mmCIF file of C-alpha atoms and ligand atoms in Angstrom:
data_model
loop_
_atom_site.group_PDB
_atom_site.id
_atom_site.type_symbol
_atom_site.label_atom_id
_atom_site.label_comp_id
_atom_site.label_asym_id
_atom_site.label_seq_id
_atom_site.Cartn_x
_atom_site.Cartn_y
_atom_site.Cartn_z
ATOM 1 C CA MET A 274 -20.025 -4.328 18.924
ATOM 2 C CA ASN A 275 -18.743 -2.384 21.925
ATOM 3 C CA ILE A 276 -21.770 -0.340 22.953
ATOM 4 C CA GLU A 277 -19.827 2.007 25.239
ATOM 5 C CA SER A 278 -17.463 3.161 22.487
ATOM 6 C CA TYR A 279 -20.349 3.381 20.010
ATOM 7 C CA LEU A 280 -22.341 5.624 22.373
ATOM 8 C CA ASN A 281 -19.288 7.781 23.161
ATOM 9 C CA ALA A 282 -18.481 8.279 19.475
ATOM 10 C CA GLU A 283 -22.098 9.146 18.649
ATOM 11 C CA SER A 284 -22.332 11.560 21.598
ATOM 12 C CA ALA A 285 -19.183 13.347 20.421
ATOM 13 C CA LEU A 286 -20.630 13.782 16.897
ATOM 14 C CA ILE A 287 -23.928 15.078 18.280
ATOM 15 C CA GLU A 288 -22.228 17.516 20.654
ATOM 16 C CA ALA A 289 -20.046 18.887 17.859
ATOM 17 C CA ALA A 290 -23.142 19.383 15.701
ATOM 18 C CA MET A 291 -25.055 21.097 18.513
ATOM 19 C CA ALA A 292 -22.093 23.395 19.154
ATOM 20 C CA ALA A 293 -22.201 24.389 15.474
ATOM 21 C CA PHE A 294 -25.992 24.823 15.473
ATOM 22 C CA MET A 295 -25.955 26.830 18.729
ATOM 23 C CA PRO A 296 -22.687 28.765 19.064
ATOM 24 C CA GLU A 297 -22.091 31.259 21.846
ATOM 25 C CA ALA A 298 -23.840 34.526 21.053
ATOM 26 C CA ALA A 299 -22.659 38.091 21.430
ATOM 27 C CA GLU A 300 -24.601 40.630 23.488
ATOM 28 C CA PRO A 301 -27.409 41.596 23.744
ATOM 29 C CA LEU A 302 -28.678 37.964 23.632
ATOM 30 C CA GLY A 303 -25.484 36.293 24.827
ATOM 31 C CA GLY A 304 -26.707 35.761 28.394
ATOM 32 C CA HIS A 305 -29.882 34.000 27.274
ATOM 33 C CA VAL A 306 -27.950 31.724 24.919
ATOM 34 C CA GLU A 307 -25.472 30.984 27.720
ATOM 35 C CA ALA A 308 -28.339 29.705 29.891
ATOM 36 C CA MET A 309 -29.545 27.419 27.078
ATOM 37 C CA ARG A 310 -26.014 26.175 26.338
ATOM 38 C CA TYR A 311 -25.369 25.587 30.056
ATOM 39 C CA SER A 312 -27.954 22.794 30.185
ATOM 40 C CA LEU A 313 -27.456 21.584 26.620
ATOM 41 C CA PHE A 314 -23.734 20.991 27.143
ATOM 42 C CA ALA A 315 -23.949 19.766 30.737
ATOM 43 C CA GLY A 316 -23.554 16.134 29.626
ATOM 44 C CA GLY A 317 -26.462 13.759 29.341
ATOM 45 C CA LYS A 318 -26.560 10.427 27.589
ATOM 46 C CA ARG A 319 -27.885 11.841 24.264
ATOM 47 C CA ILE A 320 -30.015 8.725 23.939
ATOM 48 C CA ARG A 321 -32.773 10.333 21.844
ATOM 49 C CA PRO A 322 -30.485 11.746 19.124
ATOM 50 C CA ILE A 323 -28.437 8.539 19.169
ATOM 51 C CA LEU A 324 -31.621 6.515 18.616
ATOM 52 C CA CYS A 325 -32.665 8.799 15.762
ATOM 53 C CA LEU A 326 -29.358 8.296 13.941
ATOM 54 C CA ALA A 327 -29.270 4.553 14.691
ATOM 55 C CA ALA A 328 -32.790 4.130 13.282
ATOM 56 C CA ALA A 329 -31.700 5.931 10.109
ATOM 57 C CA ARG A 330 -28.670 3.632 9.795
ATOM 58 C CA ALA A 331 -30.854 0.583 10.344
ATOM 59 C CA VAL A 332 -32.930 1.565 7.308
ATOM 60 C CA SER A 333 -30.275 3.043 5.054
ATOM 61 C CA GLY A 334 -26.616 2.231 5.339
ATOM 62 C CA GLU A 335 -25.825 5.369 3.361
ATOM 63 C CA LEU A 336 -23.882 7.914 5.343
ATOM 64 C CA GLU A 337 -25.458 10.852 3.534
ATOM 65 C CA ALA A 338 -28.953 9.948 4.694
ATOM 66 C CA VAL A 339 -27.697 9.677 8.265
ATOM 67 C CA ASP A 340 -25.784 12.957 8.016
ATOM 68 C CA ALA A 341 -28.878 14.775 6.792
ATOM 69 C CA LEU A 342 -30.640 13.725 9.985
ATOM 70 C CA MET A 343 -28.224 15.489 12.326
ATOM 71 C CA PRO A 344 -30.413 18.641 12.700
ATOM 72 C CA VAL A 345 -33.357 16.375 13.550
ATOM 73 C CA ALA A 346 -31.300 14.440 16.110
ATOM 74 C CA CYS A 347 -30.097 17.698 17.704
ATOM 75 C CA ALA A 348 -33.596 19.223 17.719
ATOM 76 C CA LEU A 349 -34.756 16.202 19.752
ATOM 77 C CA GLU A 350 -31.984 16.850 22.281
ATOM 78 C CA TYR A 351 -32.953 20.544 22.499
ATOM 79 C CA ILE A 352 -36.536 19.523 23.328
ATOM 80 C CA HIS A 353 -35.470 16.892 25.823
ATOM 81 C CA THR A 354 -33.168 19.437 27.522
ATOM 82 C CA TYR A 355 -35.965 22.009 27.720
ATOM 83 C CA SER A 356 -38.171 19.412 29.405
ATOM 84 C CA LEU A 357 -35.486 18.732 32.018
ATOM 85 C CA ILE A 358 -34.992 22.457 32.753
ATOM 86 C CA HIS A 359 -38.733 22.967 33.256
ATOM 87 C CA ASP A 360 -39.157 19.685 35.140
ATOM 88 C CA ASP A 361 -36.542 20.881 37.671
ATOM 89 C CA LEU A 362 -38.280 24.223 38.361
ATOM 90 C CA PRO A 363 -39.646 24.952 41.849
ATOM 91 C CA ALA A 364 -43.222 24.709 40.522
ATOM 92 C CA MET A 365 -42.527 21.194 39.251
ATOM 93 C CA ASP A 366 -39.971 18.828 40.833
ATOM 94 C CA ASN A 367 -37.917 21.593 42.489
ATOM 95 C CA ASP A 368 -34.561 19.882 41.975
ATOM 96 C CA ASP A 369 -31.121 21.411 42.470
ATOM 97 C CA LEU A 370 -28.927 18.937 40.562
ATOM 98 C CA ARG A 371 -29.118 17.851 36.926
ATOM 99 C CA ARG A 372 -26.500 16.203 34.736
ATOM 100 C CA GLY A 373 -24.099 16.561 37.653
ATOM 101 C CA LYS A 374 -24.445 20.353 37.812
ATOM 102 C CA PRO A 375 -26.682 22.859 39.622
ATOM 103 C CA THR A 376 -30.020 23.024 37.810
ATOM 104 C CA ASN A 377 -30.648 25.857 35.362
ATOM 105 C CA HIS A 378 -32.834 27.927 37.732
ATOM 106 C CA VAL A 379 -30.323 27.511 40.568
ATOM 107 C CA ARG A 380 -27.569 28.843 38.290
ATOM 108 C CA PHE A 381 -29.480 31.541 36.351
ATOM 109 C CA GLY A 382 -32.710 32.219 38.289
ATOM 110 C CA GLU A 383 -36.232 31.058 37.643
ATOM 111 C CA ALA A 384 -37.277 33.505 34.936
ATOM 112 C CA ALA A 385 -34.112 32.874 32.916
ATOM 113 C CA ALA A 386 -34.587 29.086 33.269
ATOM 114 C CA ILE A 387 -38.181 29.260 32.017
ATOM 115 C CA LEU A 388 -36.975 31.275 29.038
ATOM 116 C CA ALA A 389 -34.026 28.927 28.430
ATOM 117 C CA GLY A 390 -36.530 26.062 28.171
ATOM 118 C CA ASP A 391 -38.845 28.088 25.946
ATOM 119 C CA GLY A 392 -35.872 29.039 23.767
ATOM 120 C CA LEU A 393 -34.713 25.436 23.353
ATOM 121 C CA LEU A 394 -38.203 24.213 22.467
ATOM 122 C CA THR A 395 -38.815 26.923 19.914
ATOM 123 C CA ASP A 396 -35.308 26.871 18.449
ATOM 124 C CA ALA A 397 -35.705 23.128 17.879
ATOM 125 C CA PHE A 398 -38.338 23.920 15.253
ATOM 126 C CA ALA A 399 -36.222 26.712 13.785
ATOM 127 C CA LEU A 400 -33.389 24.184 13.421
ATOM 128 C CA LEU A 401 -35.678 21.578 11.832
ATOM 129 C CA THR A 402 -36.789 24.058 9.172
ATOM 130 C CA ASN A 403 -33.511 25.981 8.669
ATOM 131 C CA ARG A 404 -32.858 26.117 4.905
ATOM 132 C CA GLN A 405 -29.105 26.155 5.516
ATOM 133 C CA TYR A 406 -29.221 22.648 6.992
ATOM 134 C CA LEU A 407 -32.195 21.163 5.149
ATOM 135 C CA ARG A 408 -31.073 18.209 3.081
ATOM 136 C CA LEU A 409 -34.075 15.938 3.507
ATOM 137 C CA PRO A 410 -37.020 15.920 1.083
ATOM 138 C CA GLN A 411 -39.662 18.446 2.105
ATOM 139 C CA ALA A 412 -42.283 15.734 2.615
ATOM 140 C CA ALA A 413 -39.974 13.991 5.089
ATOM 141 C CA ILE A 414 -39.327 17.248 6.959
ATOM 142 C CA LEU A 415 -43.049 17.934 7.174
ATOM 143 C CA ALA A 416 -43.696 14.433 8.515
ATOM 144 C CA ILE A 417 -40.836 14.775 11.026
ATOM 145 C CA VAL A 418 -41.983 18.206 12.261
ATOM 146 C CA GLY A 419 -45.474 16.765 12.744
ATOM 147 C CA GLN A 420 -44.151 13.751 14.662
ATOM 148 C CA ILE A 421 -41.989 15.904 16.944
ATOM 149 C CA ALA A 422 -44.659 18.534 17.629
ATOM 150 C CA THR A 423 -47.155 15.795 18.513
ATOM 151 C CA ALA A 424 -44.728 13.819 20.673
ATOM 152 C CA ALA A 425 -43.611 16.919 22.586
ATOM 153 C CA GLY A 426 -47.069 18.463 22.945
ATOM 154 C CA SER A 427 -50.310 18.047 24.845
ATOM 155 C CA PHE A 428 -50.892 14.556 23.491
ATOM 156 C CA GLY A 429 -47.293 13.617 24.195
ATOM 157 C CA MET A 430 -44.656 14.732 26.703
ATOM 158 C CA VAL A 431 -46.431 17.829 28.050
ATOM 159 C CA GLY A 432 -49.679 15.866 28.437
ATOM 160 C CA GLY A 433 -47.793 13.132 30.331
ATOM 161 C CA GLN A 434 -46.181 15.677 32.619
ATOM 162 C CA ALA A 435 -49.579 17.258 33.340
ATOM 163 C CA LEU A 436 -51.066 13.840 34.120
ATOM 164 C CA ASP A 437 -48.105 12.989 36.337
ATOM 165 C CA ILE A 438 -48.448 16.199 38.356
ATOM 166 C CA ALA A 439 -52.232 15.846 38.638
ATOM 167 C CA ASN A 440 -51.764 12.383 40.167
ATOM 168 C CA GLU A 441 -49.053 13.113 42.720
ATOM 169 C CA ARG A 442 -49.875 11.632 46.149
ATOM 170 C CA LYS A 443 -52.819 9.701 44.736
ATOM 171 C CA ASP A 444 -53.527 6.007 44.287
ATOM 172 C CA VAL A 445 -52.599 5.350 40.699
ATOM 173 C CA SER A 446 -53.665 2.205 38.876
ATOM 174 C CA PHE A 447 -51.197 0.258 36.743
ATOM 175 C CA ASP A 448 -53.076 1.359 33.608
ATOM 176 C CA LEU A 449 -52.772 5.021 34.536
ATOM 177 C CA LEU A 450 -49.085 4.639 35.445
ATOM 178 C CA ARG A 451 -48.424 3.066 32.042
ATOM 179 C CA THR A 452 -50.283 5.915 30.350
ATOM 180 C CA ILE A 453 -48.284 8.562 32.243
ATOM 181 C CA HIS A 454 -44.994 6.885 31.288
ATOM 182 C CA GLN A 455 -46.084 6.395 27.695
ATOM 183 C CA TYR A 456 -46.812 10.103 27.237
ATOM 184 C CA LYS A 457 -44.218 11.687 29.515
ATOM 185 C CA THR A 458 -41.178 9.678 28.470
ATOM 186 C CA GLY A 459 -42.193 7.160 25.829
ATOM 187 C CA ALA A 460 -43.593 9.576 23.245
ATOM 188 C CA LEU A 461 -40.332 11.452 22.579
ATOM 189 C CA ILE A 462 -38.230 8.271 22.566
ATOM 190 C CA ARG A 463 -40.571 6.558 20.096
ATOM 191 C CA CYS A 464 -40.612 9.748 18.038
ATOM 192 C CA ALA A 465 -36.787 9.819 17.877
ATOM 193 C CA VAL A 466 -36.779 6.327 16.371
ATOM 194 C CA LEU A 467 -39.604 7.097 13.936
ATOM 195 C CA CYS A 468 -37.983 10.359 12.761
ATOM 196 C CA GLY A 469 -34.732 8.560 11.958
ATOM 197 C CA ALA A 470 -36.635 5.931 10.009
ATOM 198 C CA ILE A 471 -38.782 8.487 8.153
ATOM 199 C CA GLY A 472 -35.729 10.571 7.246
ATOM 200 C CA ALA A 473 -33.982 7.503 5.851
ATOM 201 C CA GLY A 474 -36.996 6.634 3.669
ATOM 202 C CA ALA A 475 -38.323 3.607 5.577
ATOM 203 C CA SER A 476 -40.985 1.369 4.017
ATOM 204 C CA ASP A 477 -44.315 0.866 5.804
ATOM 205 C CA ALA A 478 -43.116 -2.479 7.155
ATOM 206 C CA GLN A 479 -39.875 -0.926 8.449
ATOM 207 C CA LEU A 480 -41.841 1.918 10.048
ATOM 208 C CA ALA A 481 -44.134 -0.565 11.793
ATOM 209 C CA ALA A 482 -41.076 -2.406 13.145
ATOM 210 C CA MET A 483 -39.572 0.875 14.378
ATOM 211 C CA ASP A 484 -42.875 1.851 15.958
ATOM 212 C CA GLY A 485 -42.933 -1.381 17.975
ATOM 213 C CA TYR A 486 -39.289 -0.967 18.952
ATOM 214 C CA GLY A 487 -39.740 2.713 19.905
ATOM 215 C CA ARG A 488 -42.770 2.027 22.087
ATOM 216 C CA GLN A 489 -41.092 -0.826 23.956
ATOM 217 C CA ILE A 490 -37.762 0.893 24.612
ATOM 218 C CA GLY A 491 -39.651 4.026 25.686
ATOM 219 C CA LEU A 492 -41.451 1.915 28.267
ATOM 220 C CA GLY A 493 -38.271 0.029 29.240
ATOM 221 C CA PHE A 494 -36.363 3.301 29.591
ATOM 222 C CA GLN A 495 -38.866 4.768 32.043
ATOM 223 C CA ILE A 496 -39.159 1.548 34.067
ATOM 224 C CA VAL A 497 -35.361 1.556 34.470
ATOM 225 C CA ASP A 498 -35.500 5.290 35.322
ATOM 226 C CA ASP A 499 -37.969 4.446 38.118
ATOM 227 C CA LEU A 500 -35.656 1.675 39.333
ATOM 228 C CA LEU A 501 -32.587 3.914 39.326
ATOM 229 C CA ASP A 502 -34.469 6.674 41.147
ATOM 230 C CA SER A 503 -35.255 4.255 43.964
ATOM 231 C CA THR A 504 -31.929 2.370 44.086
ATOM 232 C CA ALA A 505 -29.044 4.542 42.832
ATOM 233 C CA THR A 506 -27.253 7.443 44.497
ATOM 234 C CA ARG A 507 -27.387 11.159 43.684
ATOM 235 C CA GLU A 508 -23.635 11.081 42.896
ATOM 236 C CA LYS A 509 -24.015 8.224 40.428
ATOM 237 C CA LEU A 510 -27.110 9.665 38.734
ATOM 238 C CA GLY A 511 -25.938 13.284 38.591
ATOM 239 C CA LYS A 512 -29.479 14.215 39.618
ATOM 240 C CA SER A 513 -31.468 13.810 42.792
ATOM 241 C CA ALA A 514 -32.303 10.248 43.805
ATOM 242 C CA GLY A 515 -35.478 9.238 45.622
ATOM 243 C CA SER A 516 -37.262 12.132 43.936
ATOM 244 C CA ASP A 517 -40.305 10.023 42.973
ATOM 245 C CA ALA A 518 -40.974 8.941 46.561
ATOM 246 C CA LYS A 519 -40.441 12.519 47.801
ATOM 247 C CA HIS A 520 -43.137 13.767 45.424
ATOM 248 C CA GLY A 521 -45.488 10.858 46.104
ATOM 249 C CA LYS A 522 -45.258 9.711 42.492
ATOM 250 C CA ALA A 523 -46.521 6.394 41.270
ATOM 251 C CA THR A 524 -43.665 4.210 40.022
ATOM 252 C CA TYR A 525 -43.099 0.615 38.968
ATOM 253 C CA PRO A 526 -41.031 -0.227 42.090
ATOM 254 C CA ALA A 527 -43.763 1.269 44.311
ATOM 255 C CA LEU A 528 -46.419 -0.869 42.604
ATOM 256 C CA PHE A 529 -44.441 -4.077 42.036
ATOM 257 C CA GLY A 530 -41.259 -4.083 44.123
ATOM 258 C CA ILE A 531 -37.723 -4.133 42.719
ATOM 259 C CA GLU A 532 -37.523 -7.699 41.409
ATOM 260 C CA LYS A 533 -40.760 -7.721 39.444
ATOM 261 C CA THR A 534 -39.909 -4.257 38.122
ATOM 262 C CA ARG A 535 -36.607 -5.565 36.760
ATOM 263 C CA ASN A 536 -38.455 -8.430 35.074
ATOM 264 C CA LEU A 537 -40.947 -6.026 33.494
ATOM 265 C CA ALA A 538 -38.098 -3.849 32.194
ATOM 266 C CA GLN A 539 -36.395 -6.934 30.740
ATOM 267 C CA GLU A 540 -39.674 -7.956 29.071
ATOM 268 C CA ALA A 541 -40.004 -4.543 27.433
ATOM 269 C CA ILE A 542 -36.405 -4.706 26.157
ATOM 270 C CA ASP A 543 -36.908 -8.237 24.792
ATOM 271 C CA ALA A 544 -40.107 -7.116 23.056
ATOM 272 C CA ALA A 545 -38.258 -4.126 21.563
ATOM 273 C CA ILE A 546 -35.594 -6.393 20.080
ATOM 274 C CA GLN A 547 -38.276 -8.796 18.866
ATOM 275 C CA SER A 548 -39.979 -5.939 16.994
ATOM 276 C CA LEU A 549 -36.866 -5.560 14.834
ATOM 277 C CA ALA A 550 -37.033 -9.162 13.556
ATOM 278 C CA LEU A 551 -37.452 -8.163 9.902
ATOM 279 C CA LEU A 552 -34.451 -5.809 9.938
ATOM 280 C CA ASP A 553 -30.960 -7.050 9.052
ATOM 281 C CA ASN A 554 -27.678 -6.486 10.859
ATOM 282 C CA LYS A 555 -27.750 -2.746 10.104
ATOM 283 C CA ALA A 556 -30.189 -2.687 13.042
ATOM 284 C CA ASP A 557 -27.654 -4.255 15.436
ATOM 285 C CA PRO A 558 -26.865 -0.879 17.069
ATOM 286 C CA LEU A 559 -30.592 -0.484 17.856
ATOM 287 C CA ARG A 560 -30.538 -3.958 19.448
ATOM 288 C CA ALA A 561 -27.434 -3.058 21.469
ATOM 289 C CA ILE A 562 -28.952 0.268 22.589
ATOM 290 C CA ALA A 563 -32.008 -1.625 23.869
ATOM 291 C CA ARG A 564 -29.749 -3.848 25.983
ATOM 292 C CA TYR A 565 -27.801 -0.804 27.196
ATOM 293 C CA ILE A 566 -31.053 0.871 28.298
ATOM 294 C CA PHE A 567 -31.703 -2.119 30.560
ATOM 295 C CA ASP A 568 -28.130 -2.344 31.892
ATOM 296 C CA ARG A 569 -27.439 1.357 32.367
ATOM 297 C CA SER A 570 -26.435 2.697 35.768
ATOM 298 C CA ARG A 571 -27.380 6.364 35.241
HETATM 299 C C1 GRG B 880 -44.288 23.000 29.524
HETATM 300 C C2 GRG B 880 -43.792 24.309 31.652
HETATM 301 C C3 GRG B 880 -43.677 23.080 30.855
HETATM 302 C C4 GRG B 880 -43.026 22.014 31.365
HETATM 303 C C5 GRG B 880 -42.922 20.773 30.698
HETATM 304 C C6 GRG B 880 -42.694 18.281 29.603
HETATM 305 C C7 GRG B 880 -41.982 18.564 30.846
HETATM 306 C C8 GRG B 880 -42.058 19.883 31.483
HETATM 307 C C9 GRG B 880 -41.264 17.645 31.435
HETATM 308 C C10 GRG B 880 -41.099 16.329 30.781
HETATM 309 C C11 GRG B 880 -41.117 15.262 31.702
HETATM 310 C C12 GRG B 880 -39.816 14.608 31.975
HETATM 311 C C13 GRG B 880 -38.639 15.403 32.388
HETATM 312 C C14 GRG B 880 -39.796 13.293 31.901
HETATM 313 C C15 GRG B 880 -38.673 12.499 32.360
HETATM 314 C C16 GRG B 880 -38.047 11.794 31.248
HETATM 315 C C17 GRG B 880 -36.733 11.239 31.669
HETATM 316 C C18 GRG B 880 -36.655 9.816 32.011
HETATM 317 C C19 GRG B 880 -35.689 12.051 31.734
HETATM 318 C C20 GRG B 880 -34.298 11.628 31.935
HETATM 319 O O1 GRG B 880 -33.761 11.379 30.655
HETATM 320 P P1 GRG B 880 -32.274 10.888 30.449
HETATM 321 O O2 GRG B 880 -31.975 9.792 31.429
HETATM 322 O O3 GRG B 880 -31.456 12.196 30.850
HETATM 323 O O4 GRG B 880 -32.096 10.572 29.007
HETATM 324 P P2 GRG B 880 -30.051 12.724 30.292
HETATM 325 O O5 GRG B 880 -29.625 13.764 31.302
HETATM 326 O O6 GRG B 880 -29.099 11.561 30.202
HETATM 327 O O7 GRG B 880 -30.325 13.329 28.965
#
């Protein structure tokens, strides 16, 4: 399969769905919605929603099951986008470029950016439980809402971010670095895969395979993110480069150097693909996405 065209086609479907779920709004709330839409439609690889849909396809070839997961896929992208808006704030990474555009607070001001993030996070749960779009069994929705709330919360992404900030400019052990990555980045990526599988009615064995895959690509994704931050340019990334070093953050390249870091990323990707051994060729897109995560240049 051609991974580039697959990812482009999936991104287009996801963007069309998000545009339907979050249309422009009239006054008095139009300005707030504009700030949310500004970051949501600024580009981005859409890797979390793509993983969610690919995991559903790997379990159930039926289009209907995959279609029913679109609100879940989009809710994951809302939450990811909120995290980027808040991560860029002056109190956090203080960045001025994201997805190739001025960051949300640079464009709309700090208070509006905080609220845009809050709006995206909260609206994600409104979307997940919107009766108009609900076509999954209620038990699946409940399980998915639980997975997403946990992965995004204090024992997931927010917890990882807190740990990351608390350890800036400190000596960080490999174990702690792995823990930070696992919570900050890995939790939502693993969750995207699990939600797709749950929504498609995965068996326990399929869920265990997806769990292994999700954990390993989450790790691989962040290792490659560390590598790109230290080796790629701001123009190529569409966000600031060298940001980790500027903030005194622990990273894989800082601990291991570039070459060993690449090997560790490759190991995580290989382990992810290995986790899918019991799944048939419907899981080939998941295998290709794992390879793309290693090869990506932004
Ligand atoms: C609760 C105030 C408050 C803030 C929370 C949770 C949080 C802030 C930030 C999350 C941490 C974070 C941004 C982790 C980085 C994850 C990561 C590798 C982001 C880049 O993801 P890509 O490459 O980005 O998928 P695109 O732009 O392609 O979507």
